[in-house]
Amino acid sequence: MRHRQPDRTEIAARLAAAVGRINRRARTDSASLGYGLVSALATIQTEGPLRPGDLSRIEVVTKPTMTRILTELEQRGFIEREADPRDGRAFMVSATPAGIAAVERARADRTGIVAELIAALPAEDVDSIAAALAALERIGQGERTQEAPISER
């Protein structure tokens, strides 16, 4: 008997819906940083200092959107600008200690909320989620892997 291939479009639709619902449930109060701010700040923390254009490409947002994000992060004291040593007309952004603390706080808050969401799941479901994490992390990082030959499936 031949193994039927899963419908990747259906899997994609279900995954997108589930991730969207989890993200909505994992949002903290309105006083905290929104997802876009946390994402940009976390990227600055790990990859910085960065030019705004490079950050907008990494975050897959338009330059005007990134300008708004950087303005808000700077007003909150979470980033600082410095001259680009390679181009005096440009600038680089880096995370401040307050910005690093804000990222850590936001991650801890979201982790706690998601931990509560999965706490009630049966062990088999948690095992399934754990088994899928490596693939999901590759998708999140934009990595592509070669598909296994049909004979290995």
Short mmCIF file of C-alpha atoms in Angstrom, two decimals:
data_model
loop_
_atom_site.label_atom_id
_atom_site.label_comp_id
_atom_site.label_asym_id
_atom_site.label_seq_id
_atom_site.Cartn_x
_atom_site.Cartn_y
_atom_site.Cartn_z
CA MET A 1 0.00 0.00 0.00
CA ARG A 2 1.37 3.36 -0.99
CA HIS A 3 1.60 6.16 1.60
CA ARG A 4 -0.58 9.13 0.60
CA GLN A 5 1.22 12.48 0.52
CA PRO A 6 -0.18 15.04 2.94
CA ASP A 7 -1.87 18.03 1.34
CA ARG A 8 0.75 20.74 1.89
CA THR A 9 -1.71 23.53 1.13
CA GLU A 10 -4.08 22.27 3.81
CA ILE A 11 -1.19 21.88 6.25
CA ALA A 12 -0.04 25.42 5.46
CA ALA A 13 -3.52 26.85 5.99
CA ARG A 14 -4.00 25.03 9.30
CA LEU A 15 -0.51 26.00 10.50
CA ALA A 16 -1.02 29.67 9.60
CA ALA A 17 -4.36 29.74 11.40
CA ALA A 18 -2.98 27.99 14.49
CA VAL A 19 0.09 30.22 14.70
CA GLY A 20 -2.10 33.30 14.29
CA ARG A 21 -4.41 32.21 17.11
CA ILE A 22 -1.49 31.33 19.38
CA ASN A 23 0.11 34.73 18.70
CA ARG A 24 -3.12 36.54 19.50
CA ARG A 25 -3.53 34.60 22.73
CA ALA A 26 0.12 35.15 23.66
CA ARG A 27 -0.10 38.93 23.40
CA THR A 28 0.40 40.67 26.69
CA ASP A 29 -1.20 43.88 27.86
CA SER A 30 -1.28 46.93 25.62
CA ALA A 31 1.47 48.71 27.59
CA SER A 32 4.03 46.15 26.44
CA LEU A 33 5.85 46.15 23.14
CA GLY A 34 3.97 44.87 20.13
CA TYR A 35 5.27 41.98 18.08
CA GLY A 36 6.85 44.19 15.39
CA LEU A 37 8.76 46.25 17.93
CA VAL A 38 9.96 43.18 19.84
CA SER A 39 10.99 41.43 16.63
CA ALA A 40 12.98 44.42 15.36
CA LEU A 41 14.56 45.02 18.76
CA ALA A 42 15.52 41.34 19.11
CA THR A 43 17.11 41.42 15.65
CA ILE A 44 19.04 44.56 16.54
CA GLN A 45 20.18 42.88 19.75
CA THR A 46 21.42 39.72 18.03
CA GLU A 47 22.59 41.08 14.67
CA GLY A 48 23.41 44.72 15.42
CA PRO A 49 24.57 47.30 15.02
CA LEU A 50 22.55 47.46 11.81
CA ARG A 51 21.66 50.02 9.19
CA PRO A 52 17.91 50.65 9.04
CA GLY A 53 17.71 49.37 5.45
CA ASP A 54 19.39 46.10 6.41
CA LEU A 55 17.02 45.75 9.36
CA SER A 56 13.97 46.34 7.16
CA ARG A 57 15.16 43.57 4.80
CA ILE A 58 15.72 41.14 7.69
CA GLU A 59 12.34 41.95 9.23
CA VAL A 60 10.62 41.94 5.81
CA VAL A 61 8.98 45.33 6.27
CA THR A 62 9.04 48.50 4.18
CA LYS A 63 11.53 51.24 4.96
CA PRO A 64 8.78 53.65 6.10
CA THR A 65 7.47 50.99 8.51
CA MET A 66 10.97 50.43 9.84
CA THR A 67 11.43 54.18 10.29
CA ARG A 68 8.30 54.27 12.48
CA ILE A 69 9.48 51.25 14.48
CA LEU A 70 12.92 52.76 15.04
CA THR A 71 11.44 56.11 16.05
CA GLU A 72 9.31 54.43 18.70
CA LEU A 73 12.18 52.26 19.95
CA GLU A 74 14.43 55.30 20.18
CA GLN A 75 11.78 57.34 22.03
CA ARG A 76 11.47 54.52 24.57
CA GLY A 77 15.25 54.48 25.03
CA PHE A 78 15.59 50.94 23.65
CA ILE A 79 17.98 51.74 20.79
CA GLU A 80 20.65 54.28 20.03
CA ARG A 81 21.95 55.64 16.76
CA GLU A 82 25.59 55.91 15.82
CA ALA A 83 27.33 57.04 12.67
CA ASP A 84 28.01 54.33 10.13
CA PRO A 85 31.81 54.02 10.05
CA ARG A 86 31.69 53.08 6.35
CA ASP A 87 29.33 55.88 5.27
CA GLY A 88 29.16 59.14 7.19
CA ARG A 89 25.75 59.95 5.68
CA ALA A 90 24.17 56.83 7.17
CA PHE A 91 23.66 55.57 10.69
CA MET A 92 23.55 52.28 12.55
CA VAL A 93 21.25 51.27 15.38
CA SER A 94 22.12 49.17 18.40
CA ALA A 95 20.19 48.01 21.43
CA THR A 96 20.64 49.78 24.75
CA PRO A 97 20.67 47.89 28.06
CA ALA A 98 17.03 48.97 28.51
CA GLY A 99 16.23 47.55 25.06
CA ILE A 100 17.89 44.23 25.86
CA ALA A 101 15.93 44.03 29.11
CA ALA A 102 12.69 44.82 27.24
CA VAL A 103 13.31 41.96 24.77
CA GLU A 104 14.03 39.55 27.61
CA ARG A 105 10.88 40.66 29.47
CA ALA A 106 8.71 40.31 26.35
CA ARG A 107 10.12 36.84 25.61
CA ALA A 108 9.56 35.72 29.20
CA ASP A 109 5.97 37.03 29.15
CA ARG A 110 5.15 35.30 25.87
CA THR A 111 6.87 32.08 26.96
CA GLY A 112 4.82 32.03 30.15
CA ILE A 113 1.58 32.51 28.26
CA VAL A 114 2.39 29.80 25.71
CA ALA A 115 3.52 27.47 28.52
CA GLU A 116 0.10 27.92 30.11
CA LEU A 117 -1.57 27.16 26.78
CA ILE A 118 0.27 23.85 26.35
CA ALA A 119 0.17 22.85 30.04
CA ALA A 120 -3.25 21.23 29.67
CA LEU A 121 -2.35 19.24 26.56
CA PRO A 122 -1.82 15.50 26.76
CA ALA A 123 1.84 14.37 26.75
CA GLU A 124 1.43 12.95 23.21
CA ASP A 125 0.46 16.39 21.88
CA VAL A 126 3.43 18.03 23.61
CA ASP A 127 5.70 15.35 22.11
CA SER A 128 4.25 16.09 18.64
CA ILE A 129 4.86 19.81 19.07
CA ALA A 130 8.43 19.14 20.25
CA ALA A 131 9.07 16.90 17.24
CA ALA A 132 7.91 19.64 14.85
CA LEU A 133 9.94 22.47 16.41
CA ALA A 134 13.13 22.02 14.36
CA ALA A 135 11.19 22.22 11.09
CA LEU A 136 9.15 25.19 12.32
CA GLU A 137 12.33 27.00 13.38
CA ARG A 138 13.83 26.41 9.92
CA ILE A 139 10.70 27.87 8.33
CA GLY A 140 10.89 30.85 10.70
CA GLN A 141 14.50 31.47 9.72
CA GLY A 142 13.68 31.18 6.02
CA GLU A 143 15.82 28.07 5.60
CA ARG A 144 15.00 25.57 2.92
CA THR A 145 15.88 21.92 3.14
CA GLN A 146 15.88 19.34 0.43
CA GLU A 147 12.91 17.07 0.42
CA ALA A 148 13.63 13.43 1.20
CA PRO A 149 13.43 11.10 -1.81
CA ILE A 150 10.12 9.24 -2.14
CA SER A 151 11.80 5.95 -1.23
CA GLU A 152 12.70 7.35 2.22
CA ARG A 153 9.18 8.50 3.07
#
